[in-house]
Coordinates of C-alpha atoms in Angstrom, one line a residue:
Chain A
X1 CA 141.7 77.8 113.2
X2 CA 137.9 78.5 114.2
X3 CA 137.4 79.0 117.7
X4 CA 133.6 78.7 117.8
X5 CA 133.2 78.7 114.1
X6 CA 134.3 82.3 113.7
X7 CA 135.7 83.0 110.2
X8 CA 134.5 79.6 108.8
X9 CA 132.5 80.5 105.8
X10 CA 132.2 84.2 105.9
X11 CA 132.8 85.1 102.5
X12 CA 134.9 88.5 101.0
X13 CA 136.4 89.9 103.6
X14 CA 139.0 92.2 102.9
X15 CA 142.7 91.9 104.0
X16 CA 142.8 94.4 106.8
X17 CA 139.0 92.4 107.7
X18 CA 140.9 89.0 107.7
X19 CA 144.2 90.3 109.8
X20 CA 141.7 91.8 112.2
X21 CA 139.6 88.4 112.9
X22 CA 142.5 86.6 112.8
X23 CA 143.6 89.0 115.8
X24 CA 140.4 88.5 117.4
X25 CA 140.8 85.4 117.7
X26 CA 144.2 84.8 118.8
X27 CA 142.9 87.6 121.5
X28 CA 140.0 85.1 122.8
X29 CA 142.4 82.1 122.6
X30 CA 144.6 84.3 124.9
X31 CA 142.4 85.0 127.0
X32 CA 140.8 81.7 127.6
X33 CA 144.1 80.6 128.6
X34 CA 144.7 83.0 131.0
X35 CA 141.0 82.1 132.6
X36 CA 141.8 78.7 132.7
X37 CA 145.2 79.4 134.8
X38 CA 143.3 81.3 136.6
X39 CA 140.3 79.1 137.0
X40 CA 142.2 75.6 137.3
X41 CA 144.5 77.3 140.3
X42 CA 141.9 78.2 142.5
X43 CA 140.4 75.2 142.1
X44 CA 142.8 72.2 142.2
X45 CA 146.4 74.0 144.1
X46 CA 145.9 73.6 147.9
X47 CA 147.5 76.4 149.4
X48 CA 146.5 75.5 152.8
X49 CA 149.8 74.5 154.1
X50 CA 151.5 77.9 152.9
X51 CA 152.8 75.8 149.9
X52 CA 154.7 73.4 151.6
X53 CA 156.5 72.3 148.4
X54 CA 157.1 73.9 144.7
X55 CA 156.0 71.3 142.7
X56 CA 152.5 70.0 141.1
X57 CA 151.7 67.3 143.3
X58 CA 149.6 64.1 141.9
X59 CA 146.8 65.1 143.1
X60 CA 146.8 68.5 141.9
X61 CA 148.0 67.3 138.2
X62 CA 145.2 65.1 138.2
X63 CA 142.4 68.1 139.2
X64 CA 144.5 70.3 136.5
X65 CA 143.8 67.9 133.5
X66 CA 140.5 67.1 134.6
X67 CA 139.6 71.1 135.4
X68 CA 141.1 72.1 131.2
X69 CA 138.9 69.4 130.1
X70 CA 135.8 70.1 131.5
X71 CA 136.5 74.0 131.3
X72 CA 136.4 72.8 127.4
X73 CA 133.3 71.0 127.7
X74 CA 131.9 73.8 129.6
X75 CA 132.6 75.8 126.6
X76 CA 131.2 74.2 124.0
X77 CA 127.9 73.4 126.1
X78 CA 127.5 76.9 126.7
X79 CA 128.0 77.7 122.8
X80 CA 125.4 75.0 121.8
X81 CA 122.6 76.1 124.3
X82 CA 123.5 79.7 123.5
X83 CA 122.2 79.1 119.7
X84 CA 119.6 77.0 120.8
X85 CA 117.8 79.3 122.9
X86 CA 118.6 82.5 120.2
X87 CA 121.8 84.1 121.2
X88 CA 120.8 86.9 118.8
X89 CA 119.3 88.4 121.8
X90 CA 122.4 88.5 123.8
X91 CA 123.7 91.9 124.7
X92 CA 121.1 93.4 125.5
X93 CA 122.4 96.9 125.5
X94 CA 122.6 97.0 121.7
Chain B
X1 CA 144.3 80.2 109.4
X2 CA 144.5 78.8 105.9
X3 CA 142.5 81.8 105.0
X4 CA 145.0 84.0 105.4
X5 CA 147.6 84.6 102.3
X6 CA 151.5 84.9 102.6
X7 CA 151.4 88.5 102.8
X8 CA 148.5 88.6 105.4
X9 CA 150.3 85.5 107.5
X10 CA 153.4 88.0 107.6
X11 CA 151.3 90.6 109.0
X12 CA 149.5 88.4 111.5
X13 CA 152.7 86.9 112.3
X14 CA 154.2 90.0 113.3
X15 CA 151.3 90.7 115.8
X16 CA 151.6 87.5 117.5
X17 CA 155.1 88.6 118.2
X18 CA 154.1 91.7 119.7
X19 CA 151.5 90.4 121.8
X20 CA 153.8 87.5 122.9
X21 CA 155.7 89.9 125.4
X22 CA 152.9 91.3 126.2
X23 CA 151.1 87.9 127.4
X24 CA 154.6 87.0 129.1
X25 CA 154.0 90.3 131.1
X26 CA 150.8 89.9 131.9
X27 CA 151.2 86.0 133.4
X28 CA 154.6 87.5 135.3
X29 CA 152.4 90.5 137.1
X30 CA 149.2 87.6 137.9
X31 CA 152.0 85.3 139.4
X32 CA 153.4 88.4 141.6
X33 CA 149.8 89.6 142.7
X34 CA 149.1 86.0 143.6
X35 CA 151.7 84.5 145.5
X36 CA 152.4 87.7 147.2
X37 CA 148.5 87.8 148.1
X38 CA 148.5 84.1 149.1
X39 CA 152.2 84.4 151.3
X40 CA 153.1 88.3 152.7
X41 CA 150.0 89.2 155.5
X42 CA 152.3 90.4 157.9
X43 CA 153.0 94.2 157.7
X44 CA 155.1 95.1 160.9
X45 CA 157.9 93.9 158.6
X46 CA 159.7 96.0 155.6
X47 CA 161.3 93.3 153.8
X48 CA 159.8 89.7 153.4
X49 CA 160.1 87.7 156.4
X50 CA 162.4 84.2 155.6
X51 CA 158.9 82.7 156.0
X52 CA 157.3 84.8 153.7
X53 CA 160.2 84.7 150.7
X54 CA 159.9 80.4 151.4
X55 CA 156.9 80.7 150.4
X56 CA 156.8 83.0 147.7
X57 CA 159.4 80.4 145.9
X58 CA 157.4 78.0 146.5
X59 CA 154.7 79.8 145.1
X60 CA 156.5 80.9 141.7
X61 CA 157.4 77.7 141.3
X62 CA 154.0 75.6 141.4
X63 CA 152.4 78.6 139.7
X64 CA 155.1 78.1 136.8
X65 CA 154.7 74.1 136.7
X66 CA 150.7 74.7 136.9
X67 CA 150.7 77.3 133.7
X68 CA 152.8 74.8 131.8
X69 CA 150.5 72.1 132.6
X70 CA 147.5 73.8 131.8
X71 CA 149.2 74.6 128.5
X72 CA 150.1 71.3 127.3
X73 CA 146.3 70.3 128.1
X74 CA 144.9 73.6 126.6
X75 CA 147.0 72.6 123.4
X76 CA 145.6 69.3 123.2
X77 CA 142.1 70.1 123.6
X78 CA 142.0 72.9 121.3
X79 CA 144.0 70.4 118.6
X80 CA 141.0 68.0 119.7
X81 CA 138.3 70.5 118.9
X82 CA 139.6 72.0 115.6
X83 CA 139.8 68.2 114.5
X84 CA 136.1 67.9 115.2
X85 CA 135.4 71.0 113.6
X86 CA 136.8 69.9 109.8
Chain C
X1 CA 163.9 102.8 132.5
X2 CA 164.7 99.3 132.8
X3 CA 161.5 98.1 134.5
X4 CA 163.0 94.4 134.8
X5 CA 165.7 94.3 133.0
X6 CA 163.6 95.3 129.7
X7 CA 164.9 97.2 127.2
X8 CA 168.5 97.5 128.7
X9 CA 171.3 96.1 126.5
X10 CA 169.3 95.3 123.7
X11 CA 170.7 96.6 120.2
X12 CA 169.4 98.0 116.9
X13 CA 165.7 98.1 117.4
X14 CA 163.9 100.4 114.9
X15 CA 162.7 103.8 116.0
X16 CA 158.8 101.8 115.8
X17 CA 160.4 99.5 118.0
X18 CA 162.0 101.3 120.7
X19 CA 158.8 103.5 121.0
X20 CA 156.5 100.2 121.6
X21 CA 159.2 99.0 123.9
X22 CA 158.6 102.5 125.8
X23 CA 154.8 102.1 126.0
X24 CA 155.2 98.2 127.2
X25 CA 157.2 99.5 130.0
X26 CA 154.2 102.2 130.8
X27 CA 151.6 99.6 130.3
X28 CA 153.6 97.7 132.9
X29 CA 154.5 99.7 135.3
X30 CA 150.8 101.2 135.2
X31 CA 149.5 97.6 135.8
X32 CA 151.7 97.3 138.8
X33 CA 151.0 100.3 140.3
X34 CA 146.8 99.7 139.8
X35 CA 147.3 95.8 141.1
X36 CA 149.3 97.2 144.3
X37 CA 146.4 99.8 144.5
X38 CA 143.9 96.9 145.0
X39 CA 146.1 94.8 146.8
X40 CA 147.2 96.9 149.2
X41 CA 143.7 98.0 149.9
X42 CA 142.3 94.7 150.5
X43 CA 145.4 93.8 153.3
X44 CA 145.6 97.4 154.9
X45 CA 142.4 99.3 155.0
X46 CA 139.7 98.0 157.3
X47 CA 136.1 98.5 156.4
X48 CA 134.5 96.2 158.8
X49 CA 132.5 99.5 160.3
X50 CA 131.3 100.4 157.3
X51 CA 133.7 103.2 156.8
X52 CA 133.6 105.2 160.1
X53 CA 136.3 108.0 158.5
X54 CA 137.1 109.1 155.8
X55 CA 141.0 109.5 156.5
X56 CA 143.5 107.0 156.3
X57 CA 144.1 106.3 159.9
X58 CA 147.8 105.8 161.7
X59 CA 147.5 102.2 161.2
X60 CA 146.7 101.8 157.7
X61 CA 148.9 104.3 156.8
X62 CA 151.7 102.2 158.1
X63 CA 150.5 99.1 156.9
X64 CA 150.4 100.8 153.2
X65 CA 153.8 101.9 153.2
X66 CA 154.8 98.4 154.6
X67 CA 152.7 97.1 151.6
X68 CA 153.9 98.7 148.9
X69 CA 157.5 98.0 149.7
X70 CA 157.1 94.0 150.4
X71 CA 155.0 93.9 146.9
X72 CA 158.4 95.3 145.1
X73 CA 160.8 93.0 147.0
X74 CA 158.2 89.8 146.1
X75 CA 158.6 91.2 142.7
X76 CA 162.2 91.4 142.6
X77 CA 162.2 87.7 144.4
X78 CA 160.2 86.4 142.0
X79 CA 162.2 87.9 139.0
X80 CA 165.5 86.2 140.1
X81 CA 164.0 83.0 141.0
X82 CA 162.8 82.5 137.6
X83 CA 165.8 83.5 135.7
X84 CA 167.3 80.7 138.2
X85 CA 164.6 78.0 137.2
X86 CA 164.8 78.7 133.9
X87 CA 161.9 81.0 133.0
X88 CA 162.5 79.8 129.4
X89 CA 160.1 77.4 130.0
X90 CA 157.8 79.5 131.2
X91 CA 154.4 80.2 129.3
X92 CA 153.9 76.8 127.8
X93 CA 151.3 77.8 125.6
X94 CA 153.6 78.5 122.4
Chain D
X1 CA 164.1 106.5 128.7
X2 CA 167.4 108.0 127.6
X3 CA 167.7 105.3 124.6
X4 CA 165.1 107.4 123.1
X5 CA 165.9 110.3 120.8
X6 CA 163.7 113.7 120.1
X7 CA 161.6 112.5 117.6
X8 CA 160.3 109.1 119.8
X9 CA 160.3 111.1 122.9
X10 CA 157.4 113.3 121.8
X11 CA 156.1 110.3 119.9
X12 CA 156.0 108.4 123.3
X13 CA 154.8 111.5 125.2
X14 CA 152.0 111.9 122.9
X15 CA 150.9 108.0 124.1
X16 CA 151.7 108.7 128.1
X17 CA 148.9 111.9 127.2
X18 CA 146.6 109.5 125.4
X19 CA 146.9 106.9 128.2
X20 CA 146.7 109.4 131.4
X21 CA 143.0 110.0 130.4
X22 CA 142.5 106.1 130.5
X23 CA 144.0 105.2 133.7
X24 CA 142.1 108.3 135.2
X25 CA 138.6 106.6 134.2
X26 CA 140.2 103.1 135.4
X27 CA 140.7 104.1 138.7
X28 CA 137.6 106.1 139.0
X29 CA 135.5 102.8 137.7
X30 CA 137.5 100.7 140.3
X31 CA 136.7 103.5 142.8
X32 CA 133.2 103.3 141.8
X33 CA 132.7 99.6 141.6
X34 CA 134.5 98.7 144.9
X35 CA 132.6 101.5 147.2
X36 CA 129.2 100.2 145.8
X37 CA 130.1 96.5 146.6
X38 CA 131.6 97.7 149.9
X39 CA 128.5 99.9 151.0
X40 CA 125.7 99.4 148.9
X41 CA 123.5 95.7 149.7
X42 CA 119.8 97.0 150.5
X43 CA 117.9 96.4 147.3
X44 CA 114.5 97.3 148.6
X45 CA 114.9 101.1 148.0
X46 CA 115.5 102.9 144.6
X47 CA 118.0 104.9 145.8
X48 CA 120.7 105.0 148.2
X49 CA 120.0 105.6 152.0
X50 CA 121.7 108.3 153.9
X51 CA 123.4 105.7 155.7
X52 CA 124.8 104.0 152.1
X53 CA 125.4 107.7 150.9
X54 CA 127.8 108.5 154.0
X55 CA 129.8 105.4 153.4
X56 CA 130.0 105.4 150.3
X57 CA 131.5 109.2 150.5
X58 CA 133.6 108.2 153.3
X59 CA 135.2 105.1 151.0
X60 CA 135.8 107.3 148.1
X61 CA 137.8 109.7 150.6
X62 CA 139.7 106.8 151.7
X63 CA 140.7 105.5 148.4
X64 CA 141.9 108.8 147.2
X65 CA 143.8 109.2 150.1
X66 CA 144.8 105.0 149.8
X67 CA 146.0 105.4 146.2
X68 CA 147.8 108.7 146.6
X69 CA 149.8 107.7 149.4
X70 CA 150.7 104.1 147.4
X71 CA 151.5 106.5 144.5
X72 CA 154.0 108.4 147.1
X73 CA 155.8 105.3 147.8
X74 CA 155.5 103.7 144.4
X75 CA 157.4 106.2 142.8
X76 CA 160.4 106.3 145.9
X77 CA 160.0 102.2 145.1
X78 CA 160.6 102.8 141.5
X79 CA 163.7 105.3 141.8
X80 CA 165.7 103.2 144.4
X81 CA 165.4 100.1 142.2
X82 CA 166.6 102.2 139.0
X83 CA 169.2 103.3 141.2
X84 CA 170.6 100.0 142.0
X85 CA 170.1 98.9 138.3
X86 CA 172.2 101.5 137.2
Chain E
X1 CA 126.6 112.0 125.0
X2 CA 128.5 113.4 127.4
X3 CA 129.5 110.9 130.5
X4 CA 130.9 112.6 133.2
X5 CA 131.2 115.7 131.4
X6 CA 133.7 114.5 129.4
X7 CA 134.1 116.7 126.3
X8 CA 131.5 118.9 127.0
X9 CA 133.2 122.1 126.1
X10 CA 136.1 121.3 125.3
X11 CA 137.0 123.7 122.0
X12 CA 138.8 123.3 119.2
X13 CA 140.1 119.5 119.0
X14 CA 141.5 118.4 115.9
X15 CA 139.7 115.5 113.9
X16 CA 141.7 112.6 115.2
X17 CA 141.2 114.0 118.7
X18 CA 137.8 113.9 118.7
X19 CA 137.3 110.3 117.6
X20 CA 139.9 109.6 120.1
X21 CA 137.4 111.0 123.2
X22 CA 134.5 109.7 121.6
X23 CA 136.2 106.4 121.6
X24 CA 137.3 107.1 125.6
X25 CA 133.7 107.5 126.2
X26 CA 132.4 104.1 124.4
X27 CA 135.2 102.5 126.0
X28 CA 133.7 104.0 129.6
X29 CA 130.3 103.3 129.2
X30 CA 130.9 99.5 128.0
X31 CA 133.1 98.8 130.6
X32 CA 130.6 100.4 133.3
X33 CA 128.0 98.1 131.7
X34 CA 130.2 94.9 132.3
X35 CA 130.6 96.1 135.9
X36 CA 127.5 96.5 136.2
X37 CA 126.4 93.2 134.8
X38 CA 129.1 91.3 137.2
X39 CA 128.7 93.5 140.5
X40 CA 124.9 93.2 140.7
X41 CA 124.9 89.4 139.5
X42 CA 126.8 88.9 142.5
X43 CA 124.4 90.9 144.5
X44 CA 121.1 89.8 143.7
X45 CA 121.4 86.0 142.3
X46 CA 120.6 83.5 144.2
X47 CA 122.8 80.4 143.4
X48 CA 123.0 78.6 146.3
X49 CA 120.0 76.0 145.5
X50 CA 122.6 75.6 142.1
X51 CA 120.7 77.4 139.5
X52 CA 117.3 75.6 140.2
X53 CA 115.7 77.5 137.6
X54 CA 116.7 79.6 134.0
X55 CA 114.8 82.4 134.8
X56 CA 115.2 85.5 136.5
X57 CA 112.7 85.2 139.5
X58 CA 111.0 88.6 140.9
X59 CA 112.6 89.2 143.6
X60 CA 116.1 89.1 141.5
X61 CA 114.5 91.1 138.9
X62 CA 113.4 93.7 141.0
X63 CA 117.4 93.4 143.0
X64 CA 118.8 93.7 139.3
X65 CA 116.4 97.4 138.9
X66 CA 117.4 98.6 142.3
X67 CA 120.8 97.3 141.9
X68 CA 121.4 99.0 138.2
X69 CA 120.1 102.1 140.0
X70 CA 121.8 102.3 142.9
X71 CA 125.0 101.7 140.9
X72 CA 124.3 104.7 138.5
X73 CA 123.4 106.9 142.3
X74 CA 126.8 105.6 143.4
X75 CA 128.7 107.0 140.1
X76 CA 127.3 110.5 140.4
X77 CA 127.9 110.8 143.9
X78 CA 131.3 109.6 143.9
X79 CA 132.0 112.2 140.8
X80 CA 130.2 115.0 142.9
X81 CA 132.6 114.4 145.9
X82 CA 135.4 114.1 144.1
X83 CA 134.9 117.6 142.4
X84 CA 133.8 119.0 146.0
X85 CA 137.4 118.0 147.9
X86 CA 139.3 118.8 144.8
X87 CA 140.0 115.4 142.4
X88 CA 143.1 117.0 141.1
X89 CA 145.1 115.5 143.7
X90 CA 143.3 112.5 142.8
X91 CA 146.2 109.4 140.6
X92 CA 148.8 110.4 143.2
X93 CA 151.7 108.5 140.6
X94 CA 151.8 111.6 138.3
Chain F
X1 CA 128.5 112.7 119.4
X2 CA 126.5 115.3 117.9
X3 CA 130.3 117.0 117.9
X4 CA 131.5 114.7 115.3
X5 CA 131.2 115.3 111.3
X6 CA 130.1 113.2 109.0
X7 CA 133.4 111.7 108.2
X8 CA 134.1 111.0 111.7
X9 CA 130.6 109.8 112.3
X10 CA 131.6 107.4 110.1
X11 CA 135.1 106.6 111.6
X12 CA 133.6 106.5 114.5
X13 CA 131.0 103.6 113.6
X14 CA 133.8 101.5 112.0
X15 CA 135.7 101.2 115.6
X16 CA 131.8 100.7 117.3
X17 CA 131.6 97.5 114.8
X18 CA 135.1 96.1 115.3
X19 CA 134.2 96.5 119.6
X20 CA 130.6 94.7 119.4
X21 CA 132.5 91.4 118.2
X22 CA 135.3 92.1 121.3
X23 CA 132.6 93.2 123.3
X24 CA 130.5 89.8 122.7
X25 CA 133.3 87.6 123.0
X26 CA 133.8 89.4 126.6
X27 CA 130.5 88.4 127.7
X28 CA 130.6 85.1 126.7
X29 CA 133.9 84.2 128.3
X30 CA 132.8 85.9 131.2
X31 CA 129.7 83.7 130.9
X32 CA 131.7 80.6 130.7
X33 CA 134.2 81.2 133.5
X34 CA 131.2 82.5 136.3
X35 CA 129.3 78.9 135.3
X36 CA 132.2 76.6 135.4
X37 CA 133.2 78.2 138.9
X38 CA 129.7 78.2 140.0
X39 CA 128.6 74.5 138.9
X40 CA 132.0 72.5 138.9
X41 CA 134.0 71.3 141.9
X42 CA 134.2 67.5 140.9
X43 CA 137.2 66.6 139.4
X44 CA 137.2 62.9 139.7
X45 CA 135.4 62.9 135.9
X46 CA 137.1 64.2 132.7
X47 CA 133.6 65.3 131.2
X48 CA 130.6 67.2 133.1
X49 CA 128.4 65.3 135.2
X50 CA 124.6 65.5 134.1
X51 CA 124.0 67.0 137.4
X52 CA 126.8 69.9 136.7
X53 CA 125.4 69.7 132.9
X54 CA 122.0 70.7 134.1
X55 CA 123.6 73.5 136.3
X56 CA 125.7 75.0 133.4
X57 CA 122.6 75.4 131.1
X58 CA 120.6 77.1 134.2
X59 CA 123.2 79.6 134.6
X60 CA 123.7 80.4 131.1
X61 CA 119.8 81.2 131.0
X62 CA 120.1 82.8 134.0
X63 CA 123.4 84.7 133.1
X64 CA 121.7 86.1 129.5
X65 CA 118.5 87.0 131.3
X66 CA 120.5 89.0 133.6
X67 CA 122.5 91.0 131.5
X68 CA 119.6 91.6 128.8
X69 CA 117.6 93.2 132.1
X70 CA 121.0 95.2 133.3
X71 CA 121.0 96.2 129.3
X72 CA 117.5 97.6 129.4
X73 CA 117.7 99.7 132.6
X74 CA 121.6 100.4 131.8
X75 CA 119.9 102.3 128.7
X76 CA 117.4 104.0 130.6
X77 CA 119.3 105.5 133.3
X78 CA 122.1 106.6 130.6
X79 CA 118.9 108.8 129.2
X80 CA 118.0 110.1 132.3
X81 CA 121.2 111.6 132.7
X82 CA 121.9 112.7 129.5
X83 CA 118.6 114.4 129.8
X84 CA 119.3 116.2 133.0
X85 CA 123.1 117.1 131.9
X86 CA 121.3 119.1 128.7

């Protein structure tokens, strides 16, 4: 488990330290999830009709797979061009 | 999470459970806010209108199918990418 | 205090327990009352003239009230439809 | 709240103290954020016009007024539905 | 570093207490900053050619200034009124 | 902060460190979500198009630049009023 390499090889940490990233990361996990049901409904549900029926039509599945997929891809992209160009000076306000 | 050791895991473990309800709450309030945002725009009415409660059923349920979905896909993926990662 | 159900029959939880149990039913009810805050504002208060009062006029008022009671009866809908469904199957992250 | 004996009672007050401060601030930043995106999109002054000053005073009356009178009916809201859980 | 007056004179708070509002305050300030970093992003970028360019052009650097400024106006304002018609009336669910 | 002791200066820092990592992850999710709804809207493909590629690494440019300017005069406005609250 190593959501954007966090935790990989850092070395020593102490218990509380470990339970904490651990947290951390289940937190962003979490959180991705919820963005991506977020995301992936306001993208692919059509709502248009006053949902005319409760289920996940074809259609709709389709745009759901499709939307997790690239939302991962999307991810990762952003993560690689992020160290490329020196995320070090991210924040801004530190 | 192999880093972790069995005493550790027990404490992580237990904060997963507390969070669980927590994340169960938090999907339950986003469904409310949006199918009652996407279905109730009529406010001469009290109570829901018959039109309005159809549609908030219909609502919970594709929102319910959808989260699952997305969840069986965000499961795969994320097996897919910790794969890559070894 | 039963926000849902919560809380209500369930027996034996440690004093640690109960007293999280209390503060997830704060954090809820607090959540609720900030969405309808932000809901209700966005259906009832009209801003079109760039805020010509200051005062909550007859309409809006009435459209607030009208608001905040169809947001608890969606709620309570919502609630009893899932426990009809099934909501065991509901997250399907775990 | 009355499966909660002495000792977690205060132990629960002390949080509700803890998070009144917190939701205070929350509104006040929601407050803040929404009157600025409702009244503020001139970008070529420094600071705000006495036309984006007036709105933006007028808004924050409005949402006082807004999220008080929601808090009225919240709470008779809340009360009738413990009454019929009871 | 006193936001919003917050702990200004406030006498006599025990240790724990004082961590606790100095922790209120850093909680405050970052989340004005992500505020600010979402409201005037949606203010002053242009997206509609879809992201032609990396950079920050003038004229949305000179938006994101104005923007920043405009936003820290706003706050003081709305905290000036608010003690003017009496904010202790103010969360209405208490 | 010039109210806190040394041994609560010190607290103080350990919960600063443990919100920087939160804090970044926040920014980067928020990153991610604003350029996935800004450059995707195909879903015929199951990976990103070069053209929506292109888009996501403009944005994420654009995005960093943007907060690191919001950073700097976030800073200098906070100093300007703690200067006039003295």
């Amino acid at each position: 488990m190593s959501f954007l390499g966090l935790g990989g090889g850092a070395p020593k940490l102490s218990s509380e330290q470990k339970v904490q990233a651990a947290e951390a990361e289940l937190d962003m996990v979490t959180d991705m999830f919820n963005r991506l049901v977020d995301t992936c409904y306001t993208k692919c549900i059509e709502k248009s009709k006053g949902y005319s029926e409760g289920d996940v039509n074809k259609n709709e599945g389709l745009c759901i797979d499709r939307c997790v997929a690239k939302y991962f891809d999307t991810n990762v992209k952003v993560g690689e061009h992020m160290q490329k160009i020196g995320s070090s000076q991210f924040p801004g306000r530190r | 999470m192999d880093q972790l050791n069995g005493r550790e895991q027990q404490e992580f473990q237990k904060l997963v459970e507390q969070k669980q309800m927590k994340d169960f709450m938090r999907l339950y309030s986003d469904l409310v806010q949006r199918c009652f945002t996407d279905c109730v725009s009529d406010f001469t009415t009290k109570t829901l209108t018959s039109r309005e409660e159809g549609c908030v059923l219909k609502c919970t349920e594709k929102f319910l199918k959808h989260s699952e979905r997305v969840g069986a896909r965000f499961q795969e993926q994320n097996e897919l990418l910790m794969k890559n990662m070894r």
